[in-house]
Short mmCIF file of C-alpha atoms in Angstrom, two decimals:
data_model
loop_
_atom_site.label_atom_id
_atom_site.label_comp_id
_atom_site.label_asym_id
_atom_site.label_seq_id
_atom_site.Cartn_x
_atom_site.Cartn_y
_atom_site.Cartn_z
CA UNK A 1 -36.12 18.45 -29.29
CA UNK A 2 -34.13 15.83 -28.51
CA UNK A 3 -30.33 16.45 -27.99
CA UNK A 4 -27.51 13.75 -27.11
CA UNK A 5 -24.68 15.04 -25.35
CA UNK A 6 -21.58 12.63 -25.77
CA UNK A 7 -19.18 12.57 -22.96
CA UNK A 8 -19.10 12.16 -19.09
CA UNK A 9 -17.06 15.04 -17.51
CA UNK A 10 -17.86 18.32 -15.84
CA UNK A 11 -18.24 20.03 -19.18
CA UNK A 12 -20.90 17.64 -20.40
CA UNK A 13 -22.99 18.23 -17.24
CA UNK A 14 -22.67 21.97 -18.06
CA UNK A 15 -23.06 21.47 -21.35
CA UNK A 16 -26.52 19.96 -20.44
CA UNK A 17 -27.43 22.27 -18.01
CA UNK A 18 -27.32 24.78 -20.46
CA UNK A 19 -29.20 23.30 -23.14
CA UNK A 20 -31.91 22.17 -20.63
CA UNK A 21 -32.67 25.92 -19.99
CA UNK A 22 -34.06 26.21 -24.12
CA UNK A 23 -37.87 26.17 -24.47
CA UNK A 24 -37.11 23.59 -27.59
CA UNK A 25 -35.41 21.04 -25.61
CA UNK A 26 -37.82 18.07 -24.39
CA UNK A 27 -35.34 15.33 -23.81
CA UNK A 28 -31.70 15.11 -23.06
CA UNK A 29 -29.50 11.97 -23.06
CA UNK A 30 -25.91 11.86 -22.04
CA UNK A 31 -23.53 9.00 -23.48
CA UNK A 32 -22.30 7.98 -21.23
CA UNK A 33 -22.91 10.67 -18.68
CA UNK A 34 -22.37 10.87 -14.67
CA UNK A 35 -24.00 11.14 -11.52
CA UNK A 36 -25.20 14.74 -12.43
CA UNK A 37 -26.22 14.33 -15.66
CA UNK A 38 -28.66 11.33 -14.59
CA UNK A 39 -30.78 13.89 -12.60
CA UNK A 40 -30.91 16.00 -15.70
CA UNK A 41 -31.55 13.63 -18.46
CA UNK A 42 -31.23 10.04 -19.55
CA UNK A 43 -27.45 8.31 -19.14
CA UNK A 44 -27.19 5.86 -21.95
CA UNK A 45 -24.50 3.21 -21.80
CA UNK A 46 -22.71 3.72 -24.59
CA UNK A 47 -18.94 5.38 -24.36
CA UNK A 48 -18.00 8.38 -26.21
CA UNK A 49 -15.36 6.43 -28.75
CA UNK A 50 -18.27 4.14 -29.71
CA UNK A 51 -19.32 6.52 -32.86
CA UNK A 52 -21.15 3.71 -34.72
CA UNK A 53 -23.39 2.92 -31.55
CA UNK A 54 -23.96 6.48 -31.09
CA UNK A 55 -24.90 7.05 -34.38
CA UNK A 56 -27.26 4.00 -34.48
CA UNK A 57 -28.84 5.51 -30.88
CA UNK A 58 -29.25 8.71 -32.56
CA UNK A 59 -31.24 7.13 -35.51
CA UNK A 60 -33.57 4.86 -33.56
CA UNK A 61 -34.16 7.67 -31.15
CA UNK A 62 -35.03 10.53 -33.70
CA UNK A 63 -32.16 12.71 -31.99
CA UNK A 64 -32.59 16.28 -33.45
CA UNK A 65 -28.94 17.52 -32.21
CA UNK A 66 -26.21 15.62 -30.97
CA UNK A 67 -23.01 17.76 -29.14
CA UNK A 68 -19.77 16.40 -28.61
CA UNK A 69 -17.80 17.01 -25.53
CA UNK A 70 -14.67 15.02 -25.75
CA UNK A 71 -12.06 14.88 -28.16
CA UNK A 72 -11.68 11.43 -29.08
CA UNK A 73 -14.65 10.91 -30.80
CA UNK A 74 -14.06 13.82 -33.07
CA UNK A 75 -10.61 12.86 -33.99
CA UNK A 76 -12.33 9.19 -34.89
CA UNK A 77 -14.49 11.25 -37.47
CA UNK A 78 -17.90 11.21 -35.65
CA UNK A 79 -18.98 14.15 -37.37
CA UNK A 80 -18.21 12.93 -41.02
CA UNK A 81 -20.42 9.60 -39.88
CA UNK A 82 -23.40 11.65 -38.57
CA UNK A 83 -23.48 13.91 -41.41
CA UNK A 84 -23.38 10.70 -43.71
CA UNK A 85 -26.54 9.53 -42.21
CA UNK A 86 -27.88 12.77 -42.25
CA UNK A 87 -28.25 13.12 -38.54
CA UNK A 88 -27.48 16.83 -37.17
CA UNK A 89 -24.37 17.01 -35.03
CA UNK A 90 -22.39 20.00 -33.75
CA UNK A 91 -18.51 19.87 -33.93
CA UNK A 92 -15.74 19.93 -36.83
CA UNK A 93 -14.91 17.01 -39.36
CA UNK A 94 -12.34 14.73 -38.75
CA UNK A 95 -10.17 16.85 -41.34
CA UNK A 96 -10.22 20.00 -39.17
CA UNK A 97 -10.01 17.73 -35.89
CA UNK A 98 -6.07 17.30 -36.86
CA UNK A 99 -5.53 20.67 -35.01
CA UNK A 100 -5.92 18.92 -31.87
CA UNK A 101 -5.14 15.43 -32.72
CA UNK A 102 -1.92 15.88 -34.51
CA UNK A 103 0.33 18.57 -32.70
CA UNK A 104 2.96 18.17 -35.69
CA UNK A 105 -0.20 18.66 -37.96
CA UNK A 106 -1.24 21.84 -36.13
CA UNK A 107 2.72 23.33 -36.45
CA UNK A 108 2.85 22.75 -39.95
CA UNK A 109 -0.43 24.52 -40.28
CA UNK A 110 0.43 27.27 -37.96
CA UNK A 111 3.64 27.97 -40.21
CA UNK A 112 1.63 27.75 -43.51
CA UNK A 113 -0.25 30.52 -42.14
CA UNK A 114 2.05 32.32 -40.15
CA UNK A 115 0.18 31.91 -36.71
CA UNK A 116 2.30 33.04 -33.97
CA UNK A 117 3.72 29.84 -31.79
CA UNK A 118 6.72 28.71 -30.01
CA UNK A 119 9.99 27.80 -32.37
CA UNK A 120 9.24 24.18 -33.11
CA UNK A 121 11.06 20.79 -34.28
CA UNK A 122 8.89 18.08 -35.57
CA UNK A 123 10.82 14.39 -34.92
CA UNK A 124 9.65 11.26 -36.49
CA UNK A 125 12.63 8.80 -35.48
CA UNK A 126 14.28 7.52 -31.96
CA UNK A 127 17.63 8.29 -33.24
CA UNK A 128 16.61 11.48 -34.37
CA UNK A 129 15.34 12.67 -31.16
CA UNK A 130 18.28 11.65 -29.18
CA UNK A 131 20.58 13.39 -31.48
CA UNK A 132 18.74 16.34 -30.80
CA UNK A 133 18.63 16.45 -27.13
CA UNK A 134 22.12 15.93 -26.88
CA UNK A 135 22.83 19.32 -28.65
CA UNK A 136 19.22 20.99 -28.67
CA UNK A 137 18.68 24.51 -30.02
CA UNK A 138 17.18 26.25 -26.74
CA UNK A 139 18.04 26.68 -23.07
CA UNK A 140 14.39 25.28 -22.23
CA UNK A 141 12.13 23.32 -24.16
CA UNK A 142 9.07 21.02 -23.76
CA UNK A 143 8.35 17.59 -25.58
CA UNK A 144 4.94 16.83 -26.94
CA UNK A 145 3.40 13.54 -28.26
CA UNK A 146 1.95 13.89 -31.70
CA UNK A 147 -1.28 12.69 -31.17
CA UNK A 148 -3.91 12.55 -28.31
CA UNK A 149 -2.77 11.48 -24.93
CA UNK A 150 -5.10 12.41 -22.30
CA UNK A 151 -3.98 15.83 -21.65
CA UNK A 152 -0.57 14.01 -20.07
CA UNK A 153 1.62 13.96 -23.49
CA UNK A 154 3.58 17.17 -22.65
CA UNK A 155 7.00 16.51 -21.09
CA UNK A 156 9.06 19.47 -19.59
CA UNK A 157 12.91 18.13 -19.10
CA UNK A 158 14.78 19.63 -16.61
CA UNK A 159 18.22 18.11 -17.55
CA UNK A 160 19.44 15.96 -20.55
CA UNK A 161 18.99 12.69 -19.23
CA UNK A 162 15.16 13.81 -18.13
CA UNK A 163 14.76 14.31 -22.04
CA UNK A 164 16.29 11.11 -22.98
CA UNK A 165 14.19 9.67 -20.55
CA UNK A 166 11.12 10.76 -21.98
CA UNK A 167 12.14 10.33 -25.54
CA UNK A 168 12.33 6.64 -24.69
CA UNK A 169 8.95 6.37 -22.83
CA UNK A 170 7.39 7.98 -25.70
CA UNK A 171 9.03 6.22 -28.61
CA UNK A 172 10.19 3.11 -27.45
CA UNK A 173 8.08 2.22 -24.33
CA UNK A 174 4.77 3.44 -26.09
CA UNK A 175 3.43 5.00 -22.70
CA UNK A 176 0.83 6.90 -24.68
CA UNK A 177 0.60 4.09 -27.75
CA UNK A 178 0.68 5.73 -31.30
CA UNK A 179 0.33 9.06 -29.89
CA UNK A 180 4.14 8.91 -29.33
CA UNK A 181 5.53 8.04 -32.95
CA UNK A 182 6.07 11.44 -33.62
CA UNK A 183 7.34 14.13 -31.27
CA UNK A 184 7.11 17.90 -31.25
CA UNK A 185 10.13 19.64 -29.26
CA UNK A 186 9.22 23.30 -28.71
CA UNK A 187 11.32 26.00 -27.08
CA UNK A 188 9.74 26.74 -23.56
CA UNK A 189 8.32 30.37 -23.50
CA UNK A 190 7.33 31.87 -20.17
CA UNK A 191 4.23 34.28 -19.85
CA UNK A 192 0.52 34.23 -18.45
CA UNK A 193 -1.86 31.89 -20.10
CA UNK A 194 -5.42 32.36 -21.22
CA UNK A 195 -7.85 30.49 -22.69
CA UNK A 196 -9.79 31.58 -25.70
CA UNK A 197 -13.22 29.69 -27.02
CA UNK A 198 -14.78 30.37 -30.02
CA UNK A 199 -18.15 29.06 -31.84
CA UNK A 200 -17.22 29.15 -35.40
CA UNK A 201 -19.53 28.75 -38.36
CA UNK A 202 -17.16 28.24 -41.05
CA UNK A 203 -16.40 31.77 -41.39
CA UNK A 204 -17.84 33.68 -38.47
CA UNK A 205 -17.51 33.32 -34.81
CA UNK A 206 -18.21 34.51 -31.37
CA UNK A 207 -15.64 34.53 -28.78
CA UNK A 208 -16.56 33.09 -25.19
CA UNK A 209 -15.78 35.27 -22.15
CA UNK A 210 -11.96 34.79 -21.68
CA UNK A 211 -10.83 32.15 -19.01
CA UNK A 212 -7.90 31.23 -17.06
CA UNK A 213 -7.30 27.14 -16.14
CA UNK A 214 -5.26 26.40 -12.93
CA UNK A 215 -3.35 22.90 -14.46
CA UNK A 216 -1.23 22.29 -11.39
CA UNK A 217 -2.74 20.10 -8.58
CA UNK A 218 -1.51 22.30 -5.14
CA UNK A 219 -1.78 26.12 -4.54
CA UNK A 220 0.74 28.65 -6.07
CA UNK A 221 0.84 26.43 -8.97
CA UNK A 222 2.98 23.47 -7.13
CA UNK A 223 2.93 19.88 -7.92
CA UNK A 224 2.21 17.86 -11.09
CA UNK A 225 0.06 18.66 -14.06
CA UNK A 226 -3.56 18.11 -14.11
CA UNK A 227 -6.65 17.99 -16.44
CA UNK A 228 -7.31 21.43 -14.39
CA UNK A 229 -8.07 22.11 -10.77
CA UNK A 230 -10.14 25.19 -11.41
CA UNK A 231 -11.16 28.24 -13.64
CA UNK A 232 -12.46 31.74 -13.44
CA UNK A 233 -14.24 33.86 -16.40
CA UNK A 234 -13.55 36.63 -17.29
CA UNK A 235 -9.86 37.10 -17.43
CA UNK A 236 -9.06 40.92 -16.41
CA UNK A 237 -5.46 41.01 -17.60
CA UNK A 238 -6.44 41.00 -21.54
CA UNK A 239 -6.51 44.44 -22.52
CA UNK A 240 -8.22 45.32 -25.50
CA UNK A 241 -5.17 45.94 -27.71
CA UNK A 242 -3.84 42.50 -26.69
CA UNK A 243 -7.63 41.07 -27.38
CA UNK A 244 -7.47 42.80 -30.99
CA UNK A 245 -3.95 41.09 -31.36
CA UNK A 246 -5.27 37.79 -30.72
CA UNK A 247 -8.21 38.05 -33.04
CA UNK A 248 -6.15 39.69 -35.93
CA UNK A 249 -2.84 37.28 -35.66
CA UNK A 250 -4.65 33.99 -34.73
CA UNK A 251 -8.02 33.58 -34.30
CA UNK A 252 -8.88 34.90 -37.90
CA UNK A 253 -5.97 33.55 -39.77
CA UNK A 254 -6.64 29.92 -38.31
CA UNK A 255 -10.65 30.11 -39.68
CA UNK A 256 -9.09 31.45 -42.93
CA UNK A 257 -6.82 29.00 -43.05
CA UNK A 258 -9.24 25.91 -42.60
CA UNK A 259 -11.49 27.64 -45.31
CA UNK A 260 -8.54 27.92 -47.69
CA UNK A 261 -7.89 24.58 -47.15
CA UNK A 262 -11.34 23.70 -48.08
CA UNK A 263 -12.16 22.57 -44.95
CA UNK A 264 -14.13 25.14 -43.18
CA UNK A 265 -14.06 24.98 -39.53
CA UNK A 266 -17.60 24.54 -37.83
CA UNK A 267 -17.88 24.01 -33.85
CA UNK A 268 -15.91 25.01 -30.93
CA UNK A 269 -12.45 25.99 -31.24
CA UNK A 270 -10.19 26.58 -28.23
CA UNK A 271 -7.08 28.71 -28.31
CA UNK A 272 -4.65 27.64 -25.41
CA UNK A 273 -2.51 30.91 -25.80
CA UNK A 274 0.67 32.34 -23.77
CA UNK A 275 1.40 36.01 -23.34
CA UNK A 276 4.57 36.93 -23.76
CA UNK A 277 5.76 40.73 -23.80
CA UNK A 278 2.41 41.73 -24.78
CA UNK A 279 2.09 39.24 -27.94
CA UNK A 280 -0.08 35.88 -27.94
CA UNK A 281 1.48 32.96 -29.11
CA UNK A 282 -0.54 29.53 -29.60
CA UNK A 283 0.51 26.52 -27.09
CA UNK A 284 -2.38 24.10 -28.24
CA UNK A 285 -5.55 23.90 -30.13
CA UNK A 286 -8.51 22.22 -28.96
CA UNK A 287 -11.32 21.26 -31.06
CA UNK A 288 -13.97 21.20 -28.39
CA UNK A 289 -14.94 23.08 -25.16
CA UNK A 290 -12.17 23.05 -22.14
CA UNK A 291 -12.65 21.22 -19.00
CA UNK A 292 -12.90 23.28 -16.35
CA UNK A 293 -13.13 26.41 -18.32
CA UNK A 294 -16.82 25.49 -19.86
CA UNK A 295 -17.97 25.37 -16.18
CA UNK A 296 -16.85 29.16 -15.72
CA UNK A 297 -17.83 29.96 -19.18
CA UNK A 298 -21.40 28.77 -20.08
CA UNK A 299 -23.33 30.12 -17.05
CA UNK A 300 -22.77 33.55 -18.31
CA UNK A 301 -24.31 32.92 -21.75
CA UNK A 302 -27.42 34.43 -21.82
CA UNK A 303 -28.53 33.67 -25.30
CA UNK A 304 -30.49 30.41 -25.96
CA UNK A 305 -27.54 28.07 -26.20
CA UNK A 306 -29.42 25.60 -28.54
CA UNK A 307 -30.09 28.10 -31.42
CA UNK A 308 -26.68 29.51 -31.36
CA UNK A 309 -25.62 25.60 -31.95
CA UNK A 310 -28.16 25.18 -34.66
CA UNK A 311 -27.27 28.60 -36.39
CA UNK A 312 -23.70 27.55 -36.36
CA UNK A 313 -24.55 24.13 -38.12
CA UNK A 314 -26.38 26.09 -40.60
CA UNK A 315 -23.70 28.46 -41.52
CA UNK A 316 -25.07 31.83 -40.22
CA UNK A 317 -24.43 32.48 -36.81
CA UNK A 318 -26.91 34.31 -34.48
CA UNK A 319 -26.15 36.80 -31.99
CA UNK A 320 -24.63 35.90 -28.70
CA UNK A 321 -25.34 37.68 -25.28
CA UNK A 322 -23.05 37.64 -22.03
CA UNK A 323 -23.82 38.42 -18.76
CA UNK A 324 -21.32 41.05 -17.13
CA UNK A 325 -21.01 38.63 -14.09
CA UNK A 326 -18.01 36.64 -13.02
CA UNK A 327 -17.75 32.62 -12.62
CA UNK A 328 -14.85 30.74 -10.59
CA UNK A 329 -14.68 27.04 -10.66
CA UNK A 330 -13.23 24.85 -8.17
CA UNK A 331 -12.60 21.23 -8.88
CA UNK A 332 -13.02 18.77 -6.14
CA UNK A 333 -10.77 16.13 -6.67
CA UNK A 334 -10.49 12.61 -4.82
CA UNK A 335 -7.80 11.57 -2.34
CA UNK A 336 -4.38 10.33 -4.49
CA UNK A 337 -5.18 12.53 -7.82
CA UNK A 338 -3.47 13.08 -10.18
CA UNK A 339 -1.65 9.76 -8.73
CA UNK A 340 -3.62 6.51 -7.72
CA UNK A 341 -6.99 7.61 -6.22
CA UNK A 342 -9.69 6.19 -3.74
CA UNK A 343 -12.99 6.10 -4.82
CA UNK A 344 -16.34 5.33 -3.65
CA UNK A 345 -16.53 8.35 -0.80
CA UNK A 346 -20.38 9.44 -0.57
CA UNK A 347 -20.83 13.02 -2.02
CA UNK A 348 -22.63 15.22 0.46
CA UNK A 349 -24.87 18.53 -0.19
CA UNK A 350 -24.59 19.08 -3.72
CA UNK A 351 -28.14 19.13 -4.41
CA UNK A 352 -28.65 21.61 -1.49
CA UNK A 353 -25.93 23.89 -2.80
CA UNK A 354 -27.03 23.42 -6.43
CA UNK A 355 -30.22 25.41 -5.49
CA UNK A 356 -28.47 28.42 -4.54
CA UNK A 357 -28.48 31.49 -6.71
CA UNK A 358 -24.87 32.05 -6.32
CA UNK A 359 -23.53 28.56 -6.96
CA UNK A 360 -23.87 25.67 -9.01
CA UNK A 361 -22.44 22.29 -8.89
CA UNK A 362 -21.39 19.97 -12.09
CA UNK A 363 -20.54 16.44 -11.68
CA UNK A 364 -17.69 14.77 -13.57
CA UNK A 365 -16.27 11.77 -11.82
CA UNK A 366 -19.31 10.58 -10.08
CA UNK A 367 -21.96 7.82 -10.30
CA UNK A 368 -25.85 7.69 -8.84
CA UNK A 369 -26.75 4.55 -7.30
CA UNK A 370 -30.24 4.84 -5.92
CA UNK A 371 -29.98 8.40 -5.43
CA UNK A 372 -26.80 8.01 -3.59
CA UNK A 373 -23.77 9.78 -5.40
CA UNK A 374 -20.45 8.55 -4.91
CA UNK A 375 -16.97 9.22 -6.66
CA UNK A 376 -15.80 7.28 -9.22
CA UNK A 377 -12.56 9.24 -10.75
CA UNK A 378 -10.13 11.96 -10.18
CA UNK A 379 -11.75 15.14 -10.69
CA UNK A 380 -15.24 14.13 -9.12
CA UNK A 381 -16.97 17.63 -8.72
CA UNK A 382 -16.89 21.19 -10.08
CA UNK A 383 -18.20 23.87 -7.89
CA UNK A 384 -18.83 27.38 -9.49
CA UNK A 385 -19.28 30.53 -7.91
CA UNK A 386 -20.75 33.31 -9.61
CA UNK A 387 -20.85 37.07 -8.71
CA UNK A 388 -20.69 40.73 -9.71
CA UNK A 389 -16.76 40.59 -10.09
CA UNK A 390 -14.22 37.81 -9.66
CA UNK A 391 -13.55 38.72 -5.83
CA UNK A 392 -17.55 37.90 -5.17
CA UNK A 393 -17.73 34.86 -7.23
CA UNK A 394 -14.73 33.69 -5.50
CA UNK A 395 -16.12 34.19 -1.88
CA UNK A 396 -19.04 32.62 -3.03
CA UNK A 397 -17.65 29.32 -4.19
CA UNK A 398 -15.26 28.87 -1.30
CA UNK A 399 -18.25 29.22 1.27
CA UNK A 400 -19.97 26.46 -0.63
CA UNK A 401 -17.31 24.00 -0.04
CA UNK A 402 -16.63 21.81 2.94
CA UNK A 403 -18.40 20.21 5.64
CA UNK A 404 -17.42 23.11 8.11
CA UNK A 405 -19.57 25.50 5.80
CA UNK A 406 -22.50 23.03 5.21
CA UNK A 407 -20.95 22.85 1.60
CA UNK A 408 -20.23 20.19 -0.92
CA UNK A 409 -18.02 17.55 0.26
CA UNK A 410 -16.70 13.91 0.32
CA UNK A 411 -14.18 12.41 2.67
CA UNK A 412 -10.46 12.95 2.33
CA UNK A 413 -10.72 15.41 -0.89
CA UNK A 414 -8.59 17.82 -1.89
CA UNK A 415 -8.73 21.11 -3.82
CA UNK A 416 -7.05 24.33 -4.55
CA UNK A 417 -7.61 26.93 -2.18
CA UNK A 418 -6.32 29.85 -4.65
CA UNK A 419 -8.30 29.65 -7.35
CA UNK A 420 -8.60 32.92 -9.23
CA UNK A 421 -6.05 34.94 -6.76
CA UNK A 422 -4.13 35.94 -9.81
CA UNK A 423 -6.96 38.15 -10.84
CA UNK A 424 -7.96 39.96 -7.72
#
């Protein structure tokens, strides 16, 4: 098989690494890929949002399956386009992708099917927004841009002035472009977060091992939000009772709701949940795998991943075997991230560490310049430790990081030292 993986992050490198284990795979293309994917397959100079060029490439190169990593091409309708051209592709169609591409649409959907979520208010004009923040319905709330904003479209105002500034930035200054034309105000709820990722064939589904992400840039959840500084799998604090509630109150109603809308959901479906007093609430939907959650989830899948995806496309999801191991992923970030970053540093020891049985390295913001791996963007590398439990996996991952340990490193990198502490 020839497979095309669309995207350039740690998630896409992990997907490529997993599908390379399938005996049916002979060639993997990455568009555009990164420094790590270039060692696994062939990087193609096509951007993830250039969906017409991606379709042309898949057609000309007899690609047997295309797997989409990021949300933008899904929101643009890449699955619809590929299906019109009879090109096999894994992912939801454009209508279903609105679960992520429009926060307002997702709220209306959850209201229709009584799916638990924070109390929400959809606002379409600047004047209406200013009026709301002058007399808010809740003591604490968050403001979300309706559309895709690269993970940055959620503001947590501490004061009325903060809220007014956020509203102006999004609706008037257009800091997120058209994504901020509509805003969703939500009551702020507090509790542990859990990432629930499913593979859905329209009706049937599998749940990947539960994961927890670490959004804040510094230890002890300090500093600004990021795309994610690490993750661990599985999550120990979800009891069997809570797991059943997540299935019956959130996962199943979502899948059945899409089916009743005459748009059965096919693809990865990520539920970002918050647990409040023992009950789950949907904070966000994502219509693709998480990043960095994928880096700690896929290494625990024992089944042939390509066969799983193909069976999903056929609407007859095959069985999924999961390892009883644990995984901890730590993101190595460029200096300055998540602000203005410095790039160009040489990455050391990534290949040496990659050959270890207990540690994996997945690239994100890197390039391969004649065999020399260099840093190109903020979240640069993902180091994943494996072990029989979370503690062992955590020990293994931190032993593999840093010059002093003869581990993976680059100059002035920074990373969190407390990933998975919650679970130990």
